[in-house]
Short mmCIF file of N, CA and C and ligand atoms in Angstrom, two decimals:
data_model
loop_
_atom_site.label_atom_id
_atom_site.label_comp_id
_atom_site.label_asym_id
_atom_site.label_seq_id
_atom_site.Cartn_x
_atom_site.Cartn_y
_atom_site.Cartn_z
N UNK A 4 -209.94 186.03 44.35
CA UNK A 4 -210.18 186.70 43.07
C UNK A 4 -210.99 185.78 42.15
N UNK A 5 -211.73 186.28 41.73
CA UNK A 5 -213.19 185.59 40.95
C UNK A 5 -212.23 185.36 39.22
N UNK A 6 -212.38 183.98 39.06
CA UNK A 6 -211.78 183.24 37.48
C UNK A 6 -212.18 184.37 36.41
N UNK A 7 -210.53 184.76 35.48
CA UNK A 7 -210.76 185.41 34.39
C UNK A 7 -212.40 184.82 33.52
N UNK A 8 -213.10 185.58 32.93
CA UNK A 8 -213.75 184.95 31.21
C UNK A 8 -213.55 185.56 30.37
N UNK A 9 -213.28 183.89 29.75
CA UNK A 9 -212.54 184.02 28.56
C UNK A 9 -212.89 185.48 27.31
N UNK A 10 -212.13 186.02 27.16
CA UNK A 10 -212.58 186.85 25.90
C UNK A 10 -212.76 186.74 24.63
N UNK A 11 -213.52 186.97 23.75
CA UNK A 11 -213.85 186.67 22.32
C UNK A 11 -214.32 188.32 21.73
N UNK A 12 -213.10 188.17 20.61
CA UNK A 12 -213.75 189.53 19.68
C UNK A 12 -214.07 188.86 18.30
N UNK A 13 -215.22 189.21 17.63
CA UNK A 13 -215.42 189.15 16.67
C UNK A 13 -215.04 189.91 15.36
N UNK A 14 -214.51 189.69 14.76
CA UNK A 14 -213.99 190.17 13.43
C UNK A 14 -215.02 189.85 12.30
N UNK A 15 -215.63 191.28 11.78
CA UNK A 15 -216.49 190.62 10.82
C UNK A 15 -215.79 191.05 9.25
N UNK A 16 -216.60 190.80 8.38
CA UNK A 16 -216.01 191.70 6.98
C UNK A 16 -216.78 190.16 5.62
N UNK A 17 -216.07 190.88 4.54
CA UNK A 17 -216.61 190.25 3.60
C UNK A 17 -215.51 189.75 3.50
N UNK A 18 -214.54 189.81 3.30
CA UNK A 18 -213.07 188.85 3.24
C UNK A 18 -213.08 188.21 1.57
N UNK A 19 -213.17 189.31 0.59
CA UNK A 19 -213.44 188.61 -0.51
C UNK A 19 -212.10 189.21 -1.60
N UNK A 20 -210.87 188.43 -1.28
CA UNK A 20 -210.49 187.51 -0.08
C UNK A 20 -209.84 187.86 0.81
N UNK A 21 -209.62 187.22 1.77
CA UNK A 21 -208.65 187.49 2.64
C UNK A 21 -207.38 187.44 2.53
N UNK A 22 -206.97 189.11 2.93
CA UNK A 22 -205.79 189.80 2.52
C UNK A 22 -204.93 189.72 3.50
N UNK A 23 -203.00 189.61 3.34
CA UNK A 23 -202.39 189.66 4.45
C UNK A 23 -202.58 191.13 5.40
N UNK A 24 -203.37 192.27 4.75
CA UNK A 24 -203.91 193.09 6.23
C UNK A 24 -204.84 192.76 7.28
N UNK A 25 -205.83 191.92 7.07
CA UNK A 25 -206.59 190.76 7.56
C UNK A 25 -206.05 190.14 8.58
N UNK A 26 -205.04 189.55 7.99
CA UNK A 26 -204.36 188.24 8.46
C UNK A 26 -203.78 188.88 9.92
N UNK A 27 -202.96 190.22 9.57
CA UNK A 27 -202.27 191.35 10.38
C UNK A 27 -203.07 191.54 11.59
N UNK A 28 -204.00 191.75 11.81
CA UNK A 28 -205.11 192.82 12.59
C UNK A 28 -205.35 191.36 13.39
N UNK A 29 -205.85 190.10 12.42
CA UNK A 29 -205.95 188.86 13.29
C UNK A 29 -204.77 188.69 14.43
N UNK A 30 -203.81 188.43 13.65
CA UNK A 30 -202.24 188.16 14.48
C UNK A 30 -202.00 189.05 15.34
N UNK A 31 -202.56 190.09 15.40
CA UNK A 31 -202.14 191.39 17.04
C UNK A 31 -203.38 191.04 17.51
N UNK A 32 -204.47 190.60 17.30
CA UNK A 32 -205.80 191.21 17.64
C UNK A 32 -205.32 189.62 18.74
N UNK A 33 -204.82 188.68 18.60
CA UNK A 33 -204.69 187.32 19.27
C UNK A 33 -203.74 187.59 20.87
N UNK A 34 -202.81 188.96 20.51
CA UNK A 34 -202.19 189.38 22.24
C UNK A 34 -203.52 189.69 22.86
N UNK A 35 -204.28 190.46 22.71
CA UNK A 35 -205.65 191.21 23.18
C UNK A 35 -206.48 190.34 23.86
N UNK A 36 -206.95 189.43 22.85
CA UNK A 36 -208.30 188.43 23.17
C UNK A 36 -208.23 187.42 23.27
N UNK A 37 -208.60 186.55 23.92
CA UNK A 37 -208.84 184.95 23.61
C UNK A 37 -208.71 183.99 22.57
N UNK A 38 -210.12 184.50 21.72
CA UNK A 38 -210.41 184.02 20.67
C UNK A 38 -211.00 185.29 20.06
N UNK A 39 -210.41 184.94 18.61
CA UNK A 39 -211.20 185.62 17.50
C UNK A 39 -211.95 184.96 16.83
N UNK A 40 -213.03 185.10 16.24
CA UNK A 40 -214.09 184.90 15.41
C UNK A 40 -213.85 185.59 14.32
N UNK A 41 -213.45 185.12 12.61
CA UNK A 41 -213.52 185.58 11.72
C UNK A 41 -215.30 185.61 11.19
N UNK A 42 -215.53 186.57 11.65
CA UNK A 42 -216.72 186.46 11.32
C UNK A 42 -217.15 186.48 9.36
N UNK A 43 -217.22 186.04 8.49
CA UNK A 43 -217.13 186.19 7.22
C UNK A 43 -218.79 186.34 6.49
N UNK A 44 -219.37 187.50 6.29
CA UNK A 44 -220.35 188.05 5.93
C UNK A 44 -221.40 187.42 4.11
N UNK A 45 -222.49 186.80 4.67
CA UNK A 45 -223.02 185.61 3.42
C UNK A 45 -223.83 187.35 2.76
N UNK A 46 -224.37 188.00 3.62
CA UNK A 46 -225.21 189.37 2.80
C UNK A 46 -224.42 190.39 2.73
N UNK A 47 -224.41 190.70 1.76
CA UNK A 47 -222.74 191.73 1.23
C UNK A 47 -223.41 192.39 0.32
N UNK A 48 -223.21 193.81 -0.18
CA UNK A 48 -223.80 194.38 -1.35
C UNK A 48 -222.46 194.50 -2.09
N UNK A 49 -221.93 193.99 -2.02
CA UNK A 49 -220.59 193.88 -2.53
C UNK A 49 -220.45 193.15 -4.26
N UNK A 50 -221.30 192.02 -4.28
CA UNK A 50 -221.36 191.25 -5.25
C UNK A 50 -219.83 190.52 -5.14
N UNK A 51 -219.63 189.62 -4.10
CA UNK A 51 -218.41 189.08 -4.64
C UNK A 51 -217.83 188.26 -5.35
N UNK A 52 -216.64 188.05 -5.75
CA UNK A 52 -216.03 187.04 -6.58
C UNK A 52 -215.73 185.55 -6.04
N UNK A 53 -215.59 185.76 -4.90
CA UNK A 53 -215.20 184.46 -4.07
C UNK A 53 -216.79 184.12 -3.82
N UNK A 54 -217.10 182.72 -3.79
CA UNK A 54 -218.70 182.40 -3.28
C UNK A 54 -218.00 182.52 -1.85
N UNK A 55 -219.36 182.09 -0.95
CA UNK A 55 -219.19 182.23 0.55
C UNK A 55 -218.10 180.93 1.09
N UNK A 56 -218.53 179.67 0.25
CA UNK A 56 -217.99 178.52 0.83
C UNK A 56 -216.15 178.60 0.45
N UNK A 57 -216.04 179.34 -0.85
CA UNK A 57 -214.34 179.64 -1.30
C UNK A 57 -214.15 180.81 -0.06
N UNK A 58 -214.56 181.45 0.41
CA UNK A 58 -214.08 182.37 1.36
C UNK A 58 -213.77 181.84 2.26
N UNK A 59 -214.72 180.99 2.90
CA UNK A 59 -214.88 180.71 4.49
C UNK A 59 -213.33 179.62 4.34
N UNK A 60 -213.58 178.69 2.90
CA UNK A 60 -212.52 177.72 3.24
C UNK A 60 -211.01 178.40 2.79
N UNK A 61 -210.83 179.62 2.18
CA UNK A 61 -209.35 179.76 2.22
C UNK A 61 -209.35 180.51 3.38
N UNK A 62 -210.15 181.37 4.44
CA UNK A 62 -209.60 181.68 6.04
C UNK A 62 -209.26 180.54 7.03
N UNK A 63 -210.17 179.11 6.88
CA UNK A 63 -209.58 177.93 7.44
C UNK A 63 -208.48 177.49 7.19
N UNK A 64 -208.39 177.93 5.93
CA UNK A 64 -206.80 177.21 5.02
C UNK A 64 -205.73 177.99 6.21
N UNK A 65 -205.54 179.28 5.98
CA UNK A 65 -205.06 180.19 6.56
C UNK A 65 -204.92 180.06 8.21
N UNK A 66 -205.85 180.04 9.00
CA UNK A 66 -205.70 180.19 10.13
C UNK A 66 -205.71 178.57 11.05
N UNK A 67 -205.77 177.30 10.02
CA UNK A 67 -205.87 176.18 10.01
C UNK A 67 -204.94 175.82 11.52
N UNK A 68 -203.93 176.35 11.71
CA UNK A 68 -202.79 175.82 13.16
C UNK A 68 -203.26 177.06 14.05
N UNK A 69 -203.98 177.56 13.75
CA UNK A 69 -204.13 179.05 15.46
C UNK A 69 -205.49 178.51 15.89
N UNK A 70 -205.34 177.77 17.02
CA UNK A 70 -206.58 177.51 17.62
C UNK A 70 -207.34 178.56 18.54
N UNK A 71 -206.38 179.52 18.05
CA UNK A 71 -207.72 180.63 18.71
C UNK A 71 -208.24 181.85 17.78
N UNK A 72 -208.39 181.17 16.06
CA UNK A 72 -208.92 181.93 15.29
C UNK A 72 -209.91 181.10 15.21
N UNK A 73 -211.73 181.26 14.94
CA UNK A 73 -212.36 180.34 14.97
C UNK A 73 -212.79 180.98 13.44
N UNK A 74 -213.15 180.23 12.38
CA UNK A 74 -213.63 180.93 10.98
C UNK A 74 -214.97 180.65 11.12
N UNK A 75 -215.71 181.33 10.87
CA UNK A 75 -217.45 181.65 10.00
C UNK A 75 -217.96 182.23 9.70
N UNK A 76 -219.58 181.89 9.08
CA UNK A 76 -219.84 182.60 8.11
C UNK A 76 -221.23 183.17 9.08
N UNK A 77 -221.78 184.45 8.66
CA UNK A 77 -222.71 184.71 9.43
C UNK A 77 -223.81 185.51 8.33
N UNK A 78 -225.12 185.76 8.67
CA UNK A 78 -225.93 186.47 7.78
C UNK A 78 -227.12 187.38 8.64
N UNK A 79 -227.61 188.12 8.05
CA UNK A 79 -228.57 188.85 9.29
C UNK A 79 -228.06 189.96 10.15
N UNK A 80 -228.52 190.87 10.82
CA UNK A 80 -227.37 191.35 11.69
C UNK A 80 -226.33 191.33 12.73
N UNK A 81 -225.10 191.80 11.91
CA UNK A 81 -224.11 191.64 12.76
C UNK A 81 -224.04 191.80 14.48
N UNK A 82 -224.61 192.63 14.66
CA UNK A 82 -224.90 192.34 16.71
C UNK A 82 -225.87 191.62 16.49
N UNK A 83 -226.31 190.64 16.43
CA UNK A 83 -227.38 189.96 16.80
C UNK A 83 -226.35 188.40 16.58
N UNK A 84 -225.81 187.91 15.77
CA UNK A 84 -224.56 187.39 15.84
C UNK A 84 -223.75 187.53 16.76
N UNK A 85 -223.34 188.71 16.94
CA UNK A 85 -222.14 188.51 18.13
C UNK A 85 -223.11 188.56 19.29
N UNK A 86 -224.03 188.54 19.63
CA UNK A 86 -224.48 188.22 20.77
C UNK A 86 -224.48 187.04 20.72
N UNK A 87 -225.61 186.08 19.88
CA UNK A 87 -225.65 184.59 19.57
C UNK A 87 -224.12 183.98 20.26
N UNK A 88 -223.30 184.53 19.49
CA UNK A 88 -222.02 183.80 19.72
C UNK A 88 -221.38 184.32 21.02
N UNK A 89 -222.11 184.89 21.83
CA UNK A 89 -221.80 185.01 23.54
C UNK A 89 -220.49 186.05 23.25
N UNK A 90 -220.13 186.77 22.48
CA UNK A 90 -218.94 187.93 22.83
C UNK A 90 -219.70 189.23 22.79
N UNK A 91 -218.76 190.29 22.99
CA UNK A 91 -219.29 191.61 23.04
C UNK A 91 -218.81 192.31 22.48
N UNK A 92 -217.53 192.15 21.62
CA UNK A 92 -216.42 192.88 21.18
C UNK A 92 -216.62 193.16 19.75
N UNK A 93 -216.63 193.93 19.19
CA UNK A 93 -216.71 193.95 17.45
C UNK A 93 -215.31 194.46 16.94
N UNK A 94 -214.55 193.69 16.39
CA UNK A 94 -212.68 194.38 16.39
C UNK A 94 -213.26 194.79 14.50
N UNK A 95 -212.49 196.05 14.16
CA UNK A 95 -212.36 196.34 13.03
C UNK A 95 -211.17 197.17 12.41
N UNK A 96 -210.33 196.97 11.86
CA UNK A 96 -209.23 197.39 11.38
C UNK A 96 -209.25 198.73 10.45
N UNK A 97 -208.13 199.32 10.98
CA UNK A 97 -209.12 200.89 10.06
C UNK A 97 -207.70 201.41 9.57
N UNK A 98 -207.79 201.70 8.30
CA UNK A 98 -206.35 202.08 7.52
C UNK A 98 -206.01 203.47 7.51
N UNK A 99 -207.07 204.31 6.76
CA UNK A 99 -206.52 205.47 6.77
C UNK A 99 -207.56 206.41 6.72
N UNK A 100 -207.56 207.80 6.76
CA UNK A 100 -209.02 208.73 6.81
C UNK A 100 -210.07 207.82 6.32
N UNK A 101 -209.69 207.53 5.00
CA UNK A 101 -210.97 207.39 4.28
C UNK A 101 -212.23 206.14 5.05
N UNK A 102 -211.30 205.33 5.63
CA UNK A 102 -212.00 204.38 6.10
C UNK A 102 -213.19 205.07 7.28
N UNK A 103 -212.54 206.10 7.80
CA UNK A 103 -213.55 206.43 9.42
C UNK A 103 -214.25 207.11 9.18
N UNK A 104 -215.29 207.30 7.92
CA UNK A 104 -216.68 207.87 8.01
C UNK A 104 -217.72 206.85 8.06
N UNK A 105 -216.88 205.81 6.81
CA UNK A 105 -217.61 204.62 7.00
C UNK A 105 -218.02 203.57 8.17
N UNK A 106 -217.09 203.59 9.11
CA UNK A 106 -217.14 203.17 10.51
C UNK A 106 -217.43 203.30 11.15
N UNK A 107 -216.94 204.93 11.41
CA UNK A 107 -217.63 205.58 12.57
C UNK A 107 -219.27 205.61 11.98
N UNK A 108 -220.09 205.49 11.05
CA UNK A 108 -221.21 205.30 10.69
C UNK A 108 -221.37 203.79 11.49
N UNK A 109 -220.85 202.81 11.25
CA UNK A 109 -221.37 201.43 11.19
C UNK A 109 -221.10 200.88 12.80
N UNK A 110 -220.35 201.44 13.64
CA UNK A 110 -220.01 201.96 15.16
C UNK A 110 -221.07 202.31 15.64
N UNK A 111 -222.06 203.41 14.93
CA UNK A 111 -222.74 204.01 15.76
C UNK A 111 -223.91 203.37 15.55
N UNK A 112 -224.04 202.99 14.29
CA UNK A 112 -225.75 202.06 14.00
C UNK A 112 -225.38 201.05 15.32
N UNK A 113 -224.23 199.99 14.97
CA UNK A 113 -224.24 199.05 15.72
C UNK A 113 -224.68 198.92 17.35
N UNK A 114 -224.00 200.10 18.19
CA UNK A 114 -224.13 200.81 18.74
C UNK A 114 -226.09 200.95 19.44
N UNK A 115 -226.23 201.62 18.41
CA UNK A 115 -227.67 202.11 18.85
C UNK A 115 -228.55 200.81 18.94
N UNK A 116 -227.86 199.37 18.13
CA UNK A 116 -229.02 198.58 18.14
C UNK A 116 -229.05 198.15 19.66
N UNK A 117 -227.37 197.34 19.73
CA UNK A 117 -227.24 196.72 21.12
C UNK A 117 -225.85 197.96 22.05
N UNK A 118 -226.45 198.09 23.26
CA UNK A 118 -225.37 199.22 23.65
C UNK A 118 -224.16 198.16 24.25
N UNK A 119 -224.60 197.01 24.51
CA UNK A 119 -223.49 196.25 24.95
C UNK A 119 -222.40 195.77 24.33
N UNK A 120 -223.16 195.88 22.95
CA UNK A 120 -221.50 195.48 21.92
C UNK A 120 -220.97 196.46 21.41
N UNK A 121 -219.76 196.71 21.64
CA UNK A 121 -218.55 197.36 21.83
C UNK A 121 -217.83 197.05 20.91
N UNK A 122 -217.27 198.14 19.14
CA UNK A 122 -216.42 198.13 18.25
C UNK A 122 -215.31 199.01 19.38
N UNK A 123 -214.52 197.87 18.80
CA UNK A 123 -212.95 198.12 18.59
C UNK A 123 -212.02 198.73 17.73
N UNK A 124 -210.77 199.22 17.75
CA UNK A 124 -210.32 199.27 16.35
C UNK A 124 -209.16 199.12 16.55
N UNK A 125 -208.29 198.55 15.24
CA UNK A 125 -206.68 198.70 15.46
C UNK A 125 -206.46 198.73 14.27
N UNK A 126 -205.16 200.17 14.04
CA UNK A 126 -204.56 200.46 12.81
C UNK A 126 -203.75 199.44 12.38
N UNK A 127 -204.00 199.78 11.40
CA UNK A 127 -203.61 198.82 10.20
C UNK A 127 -202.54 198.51 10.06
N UNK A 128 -201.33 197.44 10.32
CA UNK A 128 -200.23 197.92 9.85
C UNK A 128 -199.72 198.51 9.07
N UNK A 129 -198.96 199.27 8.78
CA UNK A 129 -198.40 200.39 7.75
C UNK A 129 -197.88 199.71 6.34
N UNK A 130 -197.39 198.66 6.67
CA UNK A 130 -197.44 197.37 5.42
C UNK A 130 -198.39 197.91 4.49
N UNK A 131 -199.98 197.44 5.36
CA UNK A 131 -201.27 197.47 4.39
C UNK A 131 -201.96 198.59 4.14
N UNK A 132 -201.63 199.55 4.97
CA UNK A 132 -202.35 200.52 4.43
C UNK A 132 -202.72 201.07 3.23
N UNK A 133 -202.21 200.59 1.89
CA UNK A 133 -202.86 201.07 0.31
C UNK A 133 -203.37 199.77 0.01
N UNK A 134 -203.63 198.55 0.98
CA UNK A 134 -204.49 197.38 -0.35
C UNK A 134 -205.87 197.35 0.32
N UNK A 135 -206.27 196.79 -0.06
CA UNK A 135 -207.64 196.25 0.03
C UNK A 135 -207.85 195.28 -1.28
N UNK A 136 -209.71 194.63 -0.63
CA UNK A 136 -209.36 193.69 -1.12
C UNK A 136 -209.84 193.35 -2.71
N UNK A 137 -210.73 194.57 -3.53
CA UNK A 137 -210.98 194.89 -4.51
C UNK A 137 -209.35 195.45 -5.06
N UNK A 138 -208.64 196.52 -4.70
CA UNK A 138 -207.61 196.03 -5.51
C UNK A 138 -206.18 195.12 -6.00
N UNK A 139 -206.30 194.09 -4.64
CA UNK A 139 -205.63 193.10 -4.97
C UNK A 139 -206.42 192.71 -6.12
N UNK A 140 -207.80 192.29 -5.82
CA UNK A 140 -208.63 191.28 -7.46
C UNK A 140 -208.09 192.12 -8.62
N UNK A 141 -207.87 193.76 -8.51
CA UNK A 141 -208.39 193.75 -9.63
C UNK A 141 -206.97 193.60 -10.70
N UNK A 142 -205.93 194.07 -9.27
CA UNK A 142 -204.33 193.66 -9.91
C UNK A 142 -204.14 192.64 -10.61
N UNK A 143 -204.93 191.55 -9.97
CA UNK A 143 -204.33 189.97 -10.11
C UNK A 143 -205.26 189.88 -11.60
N UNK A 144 -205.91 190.18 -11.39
CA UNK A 144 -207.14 189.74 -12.73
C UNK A 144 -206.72 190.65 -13.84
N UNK A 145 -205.93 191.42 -13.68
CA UNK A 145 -205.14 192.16 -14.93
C UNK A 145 -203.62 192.05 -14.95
N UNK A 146 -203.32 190.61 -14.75
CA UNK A 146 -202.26 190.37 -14.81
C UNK A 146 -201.07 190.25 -13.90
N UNK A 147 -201.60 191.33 -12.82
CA UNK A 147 -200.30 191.93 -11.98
C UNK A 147 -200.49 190.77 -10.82
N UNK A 148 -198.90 190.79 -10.45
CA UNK A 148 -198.64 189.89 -9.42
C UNK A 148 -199.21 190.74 -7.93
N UNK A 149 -199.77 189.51 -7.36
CA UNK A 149 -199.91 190.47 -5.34
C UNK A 149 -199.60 189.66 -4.76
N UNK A 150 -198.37 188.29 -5.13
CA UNK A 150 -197.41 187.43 -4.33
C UNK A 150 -197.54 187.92 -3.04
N UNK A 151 -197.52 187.66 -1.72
CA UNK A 151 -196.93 188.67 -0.80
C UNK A 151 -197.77 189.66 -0.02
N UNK A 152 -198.92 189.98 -0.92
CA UNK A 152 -200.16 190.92 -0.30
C UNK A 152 -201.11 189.91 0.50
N UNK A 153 -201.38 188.64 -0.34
CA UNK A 153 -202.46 187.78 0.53
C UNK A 153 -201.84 186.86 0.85
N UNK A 154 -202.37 185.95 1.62
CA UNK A 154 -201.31 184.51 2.20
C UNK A 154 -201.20 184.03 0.93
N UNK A 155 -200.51 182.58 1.11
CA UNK A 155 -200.55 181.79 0.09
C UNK A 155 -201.41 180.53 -0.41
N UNK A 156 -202.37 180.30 0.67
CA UNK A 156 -203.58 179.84 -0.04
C UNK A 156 -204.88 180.78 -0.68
N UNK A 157 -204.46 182.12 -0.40
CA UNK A 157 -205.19 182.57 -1.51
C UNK A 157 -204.44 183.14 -2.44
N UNK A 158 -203.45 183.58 -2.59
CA UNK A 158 -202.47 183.54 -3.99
C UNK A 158 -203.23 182.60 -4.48
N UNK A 159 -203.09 180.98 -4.39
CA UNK A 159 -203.04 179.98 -4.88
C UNK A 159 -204.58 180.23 -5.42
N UNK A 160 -205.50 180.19 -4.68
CA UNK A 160 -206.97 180.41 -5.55
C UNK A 160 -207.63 181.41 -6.71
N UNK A 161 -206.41 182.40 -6.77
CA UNK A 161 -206.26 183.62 -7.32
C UNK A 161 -205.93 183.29 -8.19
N UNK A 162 -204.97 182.32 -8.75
CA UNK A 162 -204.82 181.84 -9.74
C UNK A 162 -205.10 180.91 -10.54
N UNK A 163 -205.92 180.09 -9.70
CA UNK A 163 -206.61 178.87 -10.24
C UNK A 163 -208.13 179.83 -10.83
N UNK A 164 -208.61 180.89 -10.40
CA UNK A 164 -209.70 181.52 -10.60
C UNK A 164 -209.25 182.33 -12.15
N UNK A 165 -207.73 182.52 -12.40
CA UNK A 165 -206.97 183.86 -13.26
C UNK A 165 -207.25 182.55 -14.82
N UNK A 166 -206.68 181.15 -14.10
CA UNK A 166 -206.60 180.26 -15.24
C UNK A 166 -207.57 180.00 -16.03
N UNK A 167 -209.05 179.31 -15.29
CA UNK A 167 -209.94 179.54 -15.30
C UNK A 167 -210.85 180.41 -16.59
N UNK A 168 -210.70 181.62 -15.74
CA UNK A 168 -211.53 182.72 -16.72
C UNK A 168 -210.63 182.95 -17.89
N UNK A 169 -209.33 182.36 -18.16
CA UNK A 169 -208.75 182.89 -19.42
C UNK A 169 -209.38 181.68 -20.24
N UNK A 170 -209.64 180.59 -19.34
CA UNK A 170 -209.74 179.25 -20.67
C UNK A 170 -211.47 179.12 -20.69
N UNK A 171 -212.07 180.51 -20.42
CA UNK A 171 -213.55 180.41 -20.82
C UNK A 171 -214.07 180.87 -22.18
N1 LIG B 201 -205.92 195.60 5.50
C1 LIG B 201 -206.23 195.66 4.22
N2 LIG B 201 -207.48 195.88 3.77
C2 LIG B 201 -208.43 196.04 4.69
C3 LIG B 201 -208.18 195.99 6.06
C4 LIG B 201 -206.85 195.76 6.45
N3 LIG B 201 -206.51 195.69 7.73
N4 LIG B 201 -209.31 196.19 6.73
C5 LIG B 201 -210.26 196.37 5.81
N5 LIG B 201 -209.74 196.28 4.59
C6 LIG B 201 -210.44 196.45 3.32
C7 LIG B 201 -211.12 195.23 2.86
O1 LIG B 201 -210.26 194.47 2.04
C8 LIG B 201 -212.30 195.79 2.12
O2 LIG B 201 -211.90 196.10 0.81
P1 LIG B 201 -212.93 196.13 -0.39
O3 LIG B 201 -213.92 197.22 -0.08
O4 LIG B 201 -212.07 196.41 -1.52
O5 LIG B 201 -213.60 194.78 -0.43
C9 LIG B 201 -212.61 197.09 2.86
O6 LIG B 201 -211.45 197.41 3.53
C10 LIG B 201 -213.68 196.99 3.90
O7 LIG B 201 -214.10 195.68 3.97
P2 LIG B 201 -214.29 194.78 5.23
O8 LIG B 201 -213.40 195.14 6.32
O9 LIG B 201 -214.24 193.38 4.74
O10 LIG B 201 -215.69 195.18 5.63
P3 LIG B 201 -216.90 195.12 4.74
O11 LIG B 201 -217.26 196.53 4.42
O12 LIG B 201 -216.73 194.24 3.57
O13 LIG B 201 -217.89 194.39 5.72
C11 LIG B 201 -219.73 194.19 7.22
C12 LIG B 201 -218.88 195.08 6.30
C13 LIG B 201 -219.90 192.79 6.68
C14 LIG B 201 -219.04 194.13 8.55
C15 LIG B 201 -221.07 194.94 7.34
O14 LIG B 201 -221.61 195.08 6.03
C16 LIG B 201 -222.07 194.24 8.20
O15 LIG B 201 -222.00 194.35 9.39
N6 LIG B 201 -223.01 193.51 7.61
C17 LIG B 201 -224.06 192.80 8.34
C18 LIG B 201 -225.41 193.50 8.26
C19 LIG B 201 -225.57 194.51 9.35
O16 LIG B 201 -225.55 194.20 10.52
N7 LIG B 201 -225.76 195.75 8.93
C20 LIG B 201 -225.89 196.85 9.84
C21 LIG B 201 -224.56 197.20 10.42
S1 LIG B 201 -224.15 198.87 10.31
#
């Protein structure tokens, strides 16, 4: 019998920041595959709050002891990346209706560019299904606690960012 190879799925997203549904989809997505690739997105029309380098370093913070989460940052298109980085897999976490027009859109572009890379998906845990990661910010930035929604090195930046903009 010819030696397993190794598997690698890529996880992409803007991760601004990375939320414990994130974290979720990582932690099952690790029975599945080898290695994951947090893939963490520098061209975003998103406008985010976290710069790229606060992103990339609270998913290291985070996944710092799982040596088979690898964190980075990528720009340009996404299959053209996960080829670069030798996998084929595109994993994406999908919560509820609203999410699968948008996907199944970004599935099928992806799709048409390279036919060899292959989106994935796995539901969301039921935990996360109402956060995301615009309204954790926008909880936290109006006061409200989301203890518990994101790990705790980004709690922790969430608030050094909350302190911050009050003493501007
Ligand atoms: N639990 C909780 N929230 C979740 C979640 C989960 N399991 N999965 C997704 N979300 C939330 C995110 O927090 C995010 O919330 P927000 O909109 O409030 O920020 C939202 O769902 C979707 O974000 P995310 O999963 O991070 O994806 P994205 O839309 O930010 O990223 C890219 C999209 C980066 C993958 C896409 O723009 C891309 O591929 N860019 C590269 C350029 C390219 O190749 N373009 C052509 C491809 S079609």
């Amino acid at each position: 019998m010819q030696a397993r190879q190794e598997t690698i799925a890529v996880y992409p997203g803007t991760f601004d920041p990375l939320t414990n549904g994130h974290v979720s989809i990582v932690r099952r997505a690790k029975d599945v595959f080898d290695y994951i690739v947090l893939a963490i997105a520098k061209d975003t029309p998103k406008d985010p709050l976290f710069s790229l380098g606060e992103r990339v370093q609270m998913a290291e913070e985070v996944f710092r002891d799982n040596p088979q989460v690898v964190v980075e940052s990528f720009s340009g298109l996404l299959v053209e990346y996960v080829e670069n980085r030798g996998g084929n897999v595109l994993l994406r976490g999908l919560r509820a209706i609203s999410d699968f027009d948008n996907e199944f859109q970004m599935a099928l572009m992806n799709r048409r560019l390279k036919r060899d890379i292959h989106t994935m998906f796995m539901m969301t845990d039921y935990k996360w299904l109402f956060t995301s990661s615009s309204i954790i910010k926008e909880t936290a930035f109006l006061g409200g606690d989301v203890e518990g929604l994101v790990p705790k090195a980004v709690w922790k930046r969430i608030k050094q960012r909350r302190n911050q903009n009050k003493h501007e």
